[in-house]
């Protein structure tokens, strides 16, 4: 193995961006989401039409405070939407 300072430019333009909010307080999570949105917007606008970048926000489990916080943040933000739910073919 060797050390390289070059960043690979072969990253897929539609690769998921992941934000892990484990251990964040509600307020810290909202701040991080707002900061990340600016970066995500810039990345989307550098891509191609329809200027959409998928992102995965990891909240973990527990008492669902962060899950509810992220859900409300998504609902209150016009530039963000939930991914469509995929129907499972298994029953």
Short mmCIF file of N, CA, C and O in Angstrom, two decimals, residues 18-79:
data_model
loop_
_atom_site.label_atom_id
_atom_site.label_comp_id
_atom_site.label_asym_id
_atom_site.label_seq_id
_atom_site.Cartn_x
_atom_site.Cartn_y
_atom_site.Cartn_z
N UNK A 18 -23.69 10.13 2.57
CA UNK A 18 -24.16 9.61 3.85
C UNK A 18 -23.84 10.59 4.96
O UNK A 18 -22.73 11.10 5.05
N UNK A 19 -24.83 10.86 5.79
CA UNK A 19 -24.66 11.70 6.97
C UNK A 19 -25.08 10.88 8.18
O UNK A 19 -26.23 10.48 8.30
N UNK A 20 -24.13 10.62 9.07
CA UNK A 20 -24.39 9.80 10.26
C UNK A 20 -24.60 10.74 11.45
O UNK A 20 -23.69 11.46 11.86
N UNK A 21 -25.79 10.70 12.01
CA UNK A 21 -26.14 11.58 13.13
C UNK A 21 -26.11 10.87 14.48
O UNK A 21 -26.59 11.43 15.46
N UNK A 22 -25.54 9.68 14.54
CA UNK A 22 -25.44 8.96 15.82
C UNK A 22 -24.74 9.84 16.85
O UNK A 22 -23.69 10.43 16.57
N UNK A 23 -25.31 9.96 18.03
CA UNK A 23 -24.69 10.70 19.12
C UNK A 23 -24.95 12.19 19.10
O UNK A 23 -24.50 12.91 19.99
N UNK A 24 -25.66 12.70 18.10
CA UNK A 24 -25.96 14.13 18.04
C UNK A 24 -27.16 14.46 18.91
O UNK A 24 -28.08 13.65 19.03
N UNK A 25 -27.18 15.65 19.46
CA UNK A 25 -28.38 16.14 20.12
C UNK A 25 -29.32 16.64 19.02
O UNK A 25 -28.92 16.79 17.85
N UNK A 26 -30.56 16.90 19.38
CA UNK A 26 -31.54 17.38 18.40
C UNK A 26 -31.06 18.66 17.73
O UNK A 26 -31.08 18.79 16.51
N UNK A 27 -30.60 19.61 18.52
CA UNK A 27 -30.16 20.90 17.97
C UNK A 27 -28.90 20.75 17.12
O UNK A 27 -28.77 21.36 16.07
N UNK A 28 -27.95 19.93 17.58
CA UNK A 28 -26.74 19.69 16.80
C UNK A 28 -27.06 19.01 15.48
O UNK A 28 -26.45 19.30 14.45
N UNK A 29 -28.03 18.10 15.49
CA UNK A 29 -28.43 17.40 14.26
C UNK A 29 -29.04 18.40 13.27
O UNK A 29 -28.73 18.35 12.08
N UNK A 30 -29.88 19.30 13.74
CA UNK A 30 -30.48 20.30 12.85
C UNK A 30 -29.40 21.21 12.26
O UNK A 30 -29.45 21.55 11.07
N UNK A 31 -28.43 21.59 13.07
CA UNK A 31 -27.33 22.42 12.57
C UNK A 31 -26.54 21.68 11.51
O UNK A 31 -26.22 22.23 10.45
N UNK A 32 -26.23 20.42 11.77
CA UNK A 32 -25.47 19.60 10.81
C UNK A 32 -26.26 19.39 9.52
O UNK A 32 -25.70 19.44 8.43
N UNK A 33 -27.56 19.18 9.61
CA UNK A 33 -28.40 19.02 8.43
C UNK A 33 -28.39 20.29 7.58
O UNK A 33 -28.26 20.22 6.35
N UNK A 34 -28.53 21.44 8.22
CA UNK A 34 -28.52 22.71 7.49
C UNK A 34 -27.17 22.96 6.82
O UNK A 34 -27.11 23.42 5.67
N UNK A 35 -26.08 22.65 7.52
CA UNK A 35 -24.74 22.81 6.94
C UNK A 35 -24.56 21.86 5.76
O UNK A 35 -24.01 22.24 4.73
N UNK A 36 -25.01 20.63 5.93
CA UNK A 36 -24.85 19.63 4.88
C UNK A 36 -25.69 19.96 3.65
O UNK A 36 -25.26 19.69 2.52
N UNK A 37 -26.85 20.55 3.86
CA UNK A 37 -27.72 20.89 2.73
C UNK A 37 -27.00 21.83 1.77
O UNK A 37 -27.11 21.67 0.55
N UNK A 38 -26.25 22.79 2.28
CA UNK A 38 -25.51 23.72 1.42
C UNK A 38 -24.51 22.96 0.54
O UNK A 38 -24.39 23.23 -0.66
N UNK A 39 -23.81 22.00 1.13
CA UNK A 39 -22.84 21.19 0.38
C UNK A 39 -23.56 20.32 -0.64
O UNK A 39 -23.12 20.19 -1.80
N UNK A 40 -24.67 19.70 -0.23
CA UNK A 40 -25.44 18.84 -1.13
C UNK A 40 -25.99 19.62 -2.31
O UNK A 40 -26.02 19.14 -3.43
N UNK A 41 -26.46 20.84 -2.06
CA UNK A 41 -26.97 21.68 -3.14
C UNK A 41 -25.89 21.99 -4.16
O UNK A 41 -26.11 21.89 -5.36
N UNK A 42 -24.71 22.37 -3.66
CA UNK A 42 -23.59 22.66 -4.57
C UNK A 42 -23.23 21.44 -5.40
O UNK A 42 -23.00 21.55 -6.61
N UNK A 43 -23.19 20.28 -4.78
CA UNK A 43 -22.86 19.04 -5.50
C UNK A 43 -23.92 18.73 -6.55
O UNK A 43 -23.59 18.32 -7.66
N UNK A 44 -25.18 18.92 -6.21
CA UNK A 44 -26.26 18.65 -7.16
C UNK A 44 -26.20 19.59 -8.35
O UNK A 44 -26.39 19.17 -9.49
N UNK A 45 -25.91 20.85 -8.09
CA UNK A 45 -25.88 21.82 -9.18
C UNK A 45 -24.68 21.63 -10.10
O UNK A 45 -24.70 22.05 -11.24
N UNK A 46 -23.65 20.94 -9.62
CA UNK A 46 -22.50 20.64 -10.47
C UNK A 46 -22.73 19.39 -11.30
O UNK A 46 -21.97 19.10 -12.22
N UNK A 47 -23.80 18.67 -10.99
CA UNK A 47 -24.15 17.45 -11.73
C UNK A 47 -24.96 17.80 -12.96
O UNK A 47 -24.93 18.91 -13.46
N UNK A 48 -25.70 16.83 -13.42
CA UNK A 48 -26.53 17.05 -14.60
C UNK A 48 -28.00 17.04 -14.22
O UNK A 48 -28.37 16.65 -13.12
N UNK A 49 -28.82 17.49 -15.16
CA UNK A 49 -30.26 17.54 -14.95
C UNK A 49 -30.75 16.15 -14.56
O UNK A 49 -30.30 15.19 -15.15
N UNK A 50 -31.57 15.99 -13.60
CA UNK A 50 -32.45 16.92 -12.91
C UNK A 50 -31.86 17.50 -11.62
O UNK A 50 -32.59 17.96 -10.76
N UNK A 51 -30.55 17.51 -11.49
CA UNK A 51 -29.86 18.12 -10.35
C UNK A 51 -30.30 17.52 -9.02
O UNK A 51 -30.63 18.23 -8.08
N UNK A 52 -30.33 16.21 -8.98
CA UNK A 52 -30.74 15.48 -7.77
C UNK A 52 -29.56 14.66 -7.29
O UNK A 52 -28.91 13.98 -8.08
N UNK A 53 -29.28 14.73 -5.99
CA UNK A 53 -28.24 13.89 -5.38
C UNK A 53 -28.89 13.10 -4.25
O UNK A 53 -29.42 13.69 -3.32
N UNK A 54 -28.83 11.78 -4.32
CA UNK A 54 -29.39 10.99 -3.22
C UNK A 54 -28.49 11.08 -1.99
O UNK A 54 -27.27 11.10 -2.11
N UNK A 55 -29.11 11.17 -0.84
CA UNK A 55 -28.38 11.22 0.43
C UNK A 55 -29.03 10.27 1.41
O UNK A 55 -30.25 10.16 1.45
N UNK A 56 -28.21 9.61 2.20
CA UNK A 56 -28.71 8.72 3.23
C UNK A 56 -28.38 9.35 4.58
O UNK A 56 -27.22 9.64 4.87
N UNK A 57 -29.41 9.59 5.38
CA UNK A 57 -29.23 10.17 6.70
C UNK A 57 -29.47 9.07 7.72
O UNK A 57 -30.56 8.51 7.79
N UNK A 58 -28.43 8.75 8.48
CA UNK A 58 -28.48 7.67 9.46
C UNK A 58 -28.75 8.26 10.83
O UNK A 58 -28.01 9.12 11.29
N UNK A 59 -29.83 7.80 11.46
CA UNK A 59 -30.22 8.32 12.77
C UNK A 59 -30.00 7.31 13.88
O UNK A 59 -29.91 7.67 15.03
N UNK A 60 -29.97 6.06 13.54
CA UNK A 60 -29.88 5.02 14.55
C UNK A 60 -31.25 4.72 15.13
O UNK A 60 -32.27 5.14 14.62
N UNK A 61 -31.24 3.95 16.20
CA UNK A 61 -32.50 3.64 16.86
C UNK A 61 -32.50 4.30 18.23
O UNK A 61 -31.79 5.25 18.44
N UNK A 62 -33.28 3.86 19.10
CA UNK A 62 -33.37 4.51 20.41
C UNK A 62 -34.76 5.07 20.60
O UNK A 62 -35.74 4.44 20.23
N UNK A 63 -34.83 6.28 21.14
CA UNK A 63 -36.15 6.84 21.42
C UNK A 63 -36.72 7.66 20.26
O UNK A 63 -37.67 8.39 20.44
N UNK A 64 -36.13 7.56 19.07
CA UNK A 64 -36.66 8.13 17.82
C UNK A 64 -36.66 9.66 17.76
O UNK A 64 -37.28 10.23 16.88
N UNK A 65 -35.98 10.33 18.68
CA UNK A 65 -35.95 11.80 18.64
C UNK A 65 -35.28 12.28 17.36
O UNK A 65 -35.79 13.18 16.69
N UNK A 66 -34.14 11.68 17.01
CA UNK A 66 -33.46 12.11 15.79
C UNK A 66 -34.24 11.74 14.54
O UNK A 66 -34.29 12.53 13.59
N UNK A 67 -34.87 10.59 14.52
CA UNK A 67 -35.68 10.20 13.36
C UNK A 67 -36.81 11.20 13.13
O UNK A 67 -37.07 11.62 12.00
N UNK A 68 -37.48 11.57 14.21
CA UNK A 68 -38.57 12.55 14.10
C UNK A 68 -38.04 13.91 13.70
O UNK A 68 -38.66 14.63 12.91
N UNK A 69 -36.87 14.28 14.21
CA UNK A 69 -36.25 15.56 13.87
C UNK A 69 -35.93 15.61 12.38
O UNK A 69 -36.23 16.60 11.71
N UNK A 70 -35.32 14.55 11.86
CA UNK A 70 -34.97 14.49 10.44
C UNK A 70 -36.24 14.50 9.59
O UNK A 70 -36.31 15.21 8.58
N UNK A 71 -37.24 13.75 9.98
CA UNK A 71 -38.51 13.72 9.24
C UNK A 71 -39.12 15.12 9.15
O UNK A 71 -39.53 15.56 8.06
N UNK A 72 -39.17 15.83 10.25
CA UNK A 72 -39.72 17.19 10.25
C UNK A 72 -38.85 18.15 9.44
O UNK A 72 -39.37 19.03 8.76
N UNK A 73 -37.53 17.97 9.50
CA UNK A 73 -36.62 18.82 8.74
C UNK A 73 -36.86 18.63 7.24
O UNK A 73 -36.90 19.60 6.49
N UNK A 74 -37.03 17.38 6.83
CA UNK A 74 -37.31 17.09 5.42
C UNK A 74 -38.64 17.71 5.00
O UNK A 74 -38.74 18.34 3.94
N UNK A 75 -39.66 17.55 5.82
CA UNK A 75 -40.99 18.10 5.49
C UNK A 75 -40.99 19.62 5.41
O UNK A 75 -41.73 20.21 4.63
N UNK A 76 -40.16 20.27 6.23
CA UNK A 76 -40.16 21.74 6.27
C UNK A 76 -39.23 22.36 5.24
O UNK A 76 -39.21 23.58 5.09
N UNK A 77 -38.50 21.55 4.50
CA UNK A 77 -37.52 22.08 3.56
C UNK A 77 -37.96 21.76 2.13
O UNK A 77 -38.04 20.60 1.74
N UNK A 78 -38.20 22.80 1.33
CA UNK A 78 -38.67 22.63 -0.05
C UNK A 78 -37.63 21.99 -0.96
O UNK A 78 -37.98 21.46 -2.01
N UNK A 79 -36.36 22.05 -0.59
CA UNK A 79 -35.30 21.53 -1.45
C UNK A 79 -34.99 20.06 -1.19
O UNK A 79 -34.12 19.49 -1.83
#
